[in-house]
C-alpha atoms as a PDB file:
ATOM      1  CA  MET A   1     119.960  99.233 115.222  1.00  0.00           C
ATOM      2  CA  GLY A   2     117.581  97.676 112.695  1.00  0.00           C
ATOM      3  CA  ALA A   3     115.733  94.415 112.714  1.00  0.00           C
ATOM      4  CA  ALA A   4     117.756  91.211 112.762  1.00  0.00           C
ATOM      5  CA  TYR A   5     115.386  89.520 110.316  1.00  0.00           C
ATOM      6  CA  TYR A   6     112.319  91.523 109.334  1.00  0.00           C
ATOM      7  CA  ARG A   7     110.264  94.586 110.159  1.00  0.00           C
ATOM      8  CA  ALA A   8     106.521  95.150 110.332  1.00  0.00           C
ATOM      9  CA  GLY A   9     105.188  98.605 109.576  1.00  0.00           C
ATOM     10  CA  SER A  10     101.651  99.927 109.354  1.00  0.00           C
ATOM     11  CA  GLU A  11     100.212 102.815 107.382  1.00  0.00           C
ATOM     12  CA  ASN A  12     100.037 105.031 110.474  1.00  0.00           C
ATOM     13  CA  GLY A  13     103.797 104.736 111.048  1.00  0.00           C
ATOM     14  CA  ASP A  14     103.808 102.110 113.799  1.00  0.00           C
ATOM     15  CA  HIS A  15     106.585  99.594 113.307  1.00  0.00           C
ATOM     16  CA  ILE A  16     108.076  96.647 115.155  1.00  0.00           C
ATOM     17  CA  ASP A  17     111.427  94.986 114.488  1.00  0.00           C
ATOM     18  CA  ASP A  18     111.270  91.176 114.395  1.00  0.00           C
ATOM     19  CA  PRO A  19     107.652  91.045 115.618  1.00  0.00           C
ATOM     20  CA  SER A  20     106.351  88.018 117.485  1.00  0.00           C
ATOM     21  CA  GLU A  21     103.014  86.414 116.638  1.00  0.00           C
ATOM     22  CA  ASP A  22     101.439  88.481 119.455  1.00  0.00           C
ATOM     23  CA  ALA A  23     102.962  91.707 118.101  1.00  0.00           C
ATOM     24  CA  LEU A  24     101.586  90.937 114.628  1.00  0.00           C
ATOM     25  CA  PHE A  25      98.182  90.325 116.205  1.00  0.00           C
ATOM     26  CA  MET A  26      98.318  93.762 117.864  1.00  0.00           C
ATOM     27  CA  LEU A  27      99.373  95.543 114.647  1.00  0.00           C
ATOM     28  CA  ILE A  28      96.584  93.861 112.679  1.00  0.00           C
ATOM     29  CA  ASP A  29      94.049  94.492 115.444  1.00  0.00           C
ATOM     30  CA  ASP A  30      94.892  98.233 115.262  1.00  0.00           C
ATOM     31  CA  LEU A  31      93.986  98.413 111.551  1.00  0.00           C
ATOM     32  CA  ASN A  32      90.883 100.351 110.535  1.00  0.00           C
ATOM     33  CA  ASP A  33      89.180 101.427 107.324  1.00  0.00           C
ATOM     34  CA  SER A  34      90.107 105.121 107.460  1.00  0.00           C
ATOM     35  CA  ASP A  35      93.729 106.004 108.267  1.00  0.00           C
ATOM     36  CA  ASN A  36      95.493 102.737 109.127  1.00  0.00           C
ATOM     37  CA  THR A  37      94.398 100.277 106.462  1.00  0.00           C
ATOM     38  CA  PHE A  38      97.426  98.020 106.023  1.00  0.00           C
ATOM     39  CA  VAL A  39     100.564  96.527 107.543  1.00  0.00           C
ATOM     40  CA  VAL A  40     103.582  95.294 105.555  1.00  0.00           C
ATOM     41  CA  ILE A  41     106.189  92.831 106.843  1.00  0.00           C
ATOM     42  CA  GLN A  42     109.467  92.389 104.981  1.00  0.00           C
ATOM     43  CA  PRO A  43     113.179  91.917 105.589  1.00  0.00           C
ATOM     44  CA  ASP A  44     114.946  94.999 106.903  1.00  0.00           C
ATOM     45  CA  GLU A  45     117.192  95.300 103.839  1.00  0.00           C
ATOM     46  CA  ASP A  46     117.367  97.039 100.474  1.00  0.00           C
ATOM     47  CA  ASP A  47     115.416  95.275  97.721  1.00  0.00           C
ATOM     48  CA  PRO A  48     113.902  92.481  99.854  1.00  0.00           C
ATOM     49  CA  ALA A  49     113.165  89.177  98.112  1.00  0.00           C
ATOM     50  CA  TRP A  50     109.910  88.639  99.977  1.00  0.00           C
ATOM     51  CA  PHE A  51     107.119  90.522 101.712  1.00  0.00           C
ATOM     52  CA  THR A  52     103.713  89.946 103.177  1.00  0.00           C
ATOM     53  CA  SER A  53     100.919  92.396 103.802  1.00  0.00           C
ATOM     54  CA  VAL A  54      97.563  92.536 105.526  1.00  0.00           C
ATOM     55  CA  ALA A  55      94.937  95.050 104.400  1.00  0.00           C
ATOM     56  CA  VAL A  56      91.484  95.836 105.735  1.00  0.00           C
ATOM     57  CA  LEU A  57      88.575  94.564 103.654  1.00  0.00           C
ATOM     58  CA  ASP A  58      84.899  94.983 104.372  1.00  0.00           C
ATOM     59  CA  GLY A  59      84.318  92.328 107.034  1.00  0.00           C
ATOM     60  CA  GLY A  60      87.822  90.881 107.038  1.00  0.00           C
ATOM     61  CA  TYR A  61      91.381  91.161 105.757  1.00  0.00           C
ATOM     62  CA  GLU A  62      93.248  90.541 102.522  1.00  0.00           C
ATOM     63  CA  VAL A  63      96.567  88.779 103.065  1.00  0.00           C
ATOM     64  CA  VAL A  64      99.308  88.817 100.427  1.00  0.00           C
ATOM     65  CA  ARG A  65     102.438  86.650 100.625  1.00  0.00           C
ATOM     66  CA  ARG A  66     105.105  87.118  97.961  1.00  0.00           C
ATOM     67  CA  ASP A  67     108.543  85.490  97.717  1.00  0.00           C
ATOM     68  CA  THR A  68     110.358  86.065  94.413  1.00  0.00           C
ATOM     69  CA  THR A  69     113.125  83.548  95.173  1.00  0.00           C
ATOM     70  CA  ARG A  70     110.579  80.736  95.558  1.00  0.00           C
ATOM     71  CA  ARG A  71     108.158  82.049  92.929  1.00  0.00           C
ATOM     72  CA  GLU A  72     105.375  82.234  95.497  1.00  0.00           C
ATOM     73  CA  HIS A  73     102.529  84.716  95.299  1.00  0.00           C
ATOM     74  CA  ASP A  74      99.442  83.987  97.373  1.00  0.00           C
ATOM     75  CA  VAL A  75      96.462  86.255  97.997  1.00  0.00           C
ATOM     76  CA  PHE A  76      93.628  85.211 100.279  1.00  0.00           C
ATOM     77  CA  THR A  77      91.025  86.648 102.624  1.00  0.00           C
ATOM     78  CA  GLU A  78      90.629  85.857 106.303  1.00  0.00           C
ATOM     79  CA  THR A  79      88.490  87.097 109.178  1.00  0.00           C
ATOM     80  CA  SER A  80      90.492  85.702 112.116  1.00  0.00           C
ATOM     81  CA  ILE A  81      93.415  87.822 113.296  1.00  0.00           C
ATOM     82  CA  ASP A  82      94.654  84.805 115.292  1.00  0.00           C
ATOM     83  CA  ARG A  83      94.883  82.708 112.119  1.00  0.00           C
ATOM     84  CA  ILE A  84      96.593  85.513 110.198  1.00  0.00           C
ATOM     85  CA  GLY A  85      99.215  86.037 112.909  1.00  0.00           C
ATOM     86  CA  ARG A  86      99.928  82.308 113.223  1.00  0.00           C
ATOM     87  CA  ASP A  87     100.023  81.733 109.448  1.00  0.00           C
ATOM     88  CA  LEU A  88     102.356  84.661 108.795  1.00  0.00           C
ATOM     89  CA  THR A  89     104.668  83.691 111.651  1.00  0.00           C
ATOM     90  CA  ILE A  90     105.020  80.175 110.237  1.00  0.00           C
ATOM     91  CA  TRP A  91     105.411  81.448 106.660  1.00  0.00           C
ATOM     92  CA  MET A  92     108.098  83.989 107.617  1.00  0.00           C
ATOM     93  CA  ALA A  93     110.029  81.399 109.634  1.00  0.00           C
ATOM     94  CA  ALA A  94     110.520  79.445 106.401  1.00  0.00           C
ATOM     95  CA  ARG A  95     112.070  82.415 104.564  1.00  0.00           C
ATOM     96  CA  ASP A  96     115.796  82.769 103.911  1.00  0.00           C
ATOM     97  CA  PHE A  97     117.682  85.422 105.871  1.00  0.00           C
ATOM     98  CA  PRO A  98     121.275  86.516 105.286  1.00  0.00           C
ATOM     99  CA  GLY A  99     123.500  85.312 108.103  1.00  0.00           C
ATOM    100  CA  ARG A 100     121.052  82.685 109.356  1.00  0.00           C
ATOM    101  CA  PRO A 101     122.123  79.069 108.938  1.00  0.00           C
ATOM    102  CA  THR A 102     120.316  77.205 106.167  1.00  0.00           C
ATOM    103  CA  GLN A 103     117.534  74.971 107.433  1.00  0.00           C
ATOM    104  CA  HIS A 104     117.866  71.306 106.544  1.00  0.00           C
ATOM    105  CA  THR A 105     115.199  68.634 106.688  1.00  0.00           C
ATOM    106  CA  ARG A 106     116.247  65.131 107.643  1.00  0.00           C
ATOM    107  CA  ASP A 107     114.360  61.908 107.082  1.00  0.00           C
ATOM    108  CA  PHE A 108     114.624  59.367 109.851  1.00  0.00           C
END
């Protein structure tokens, strides 16, 4: 059985279905500059509309967030794995997933 929403996979073949913030932290923490230089997170479907990736840079990480349905494409650098894991978890929670009810915002 595949991921319900998204899958994270690293260059060395490690992967986690529907990773938590802690699981993302562990995948990113395992990155190095020789044989495991990036992790990609995207929906577990053909032709996904969005993805995010984290790649090792000298002294930090490059983070890419891309969502074609919302015309978003952000690239930034970060040194804190905690911040990356938290930011990506929040960003992915706002993505659209087939079969998940649409999120509505209400003003009170």
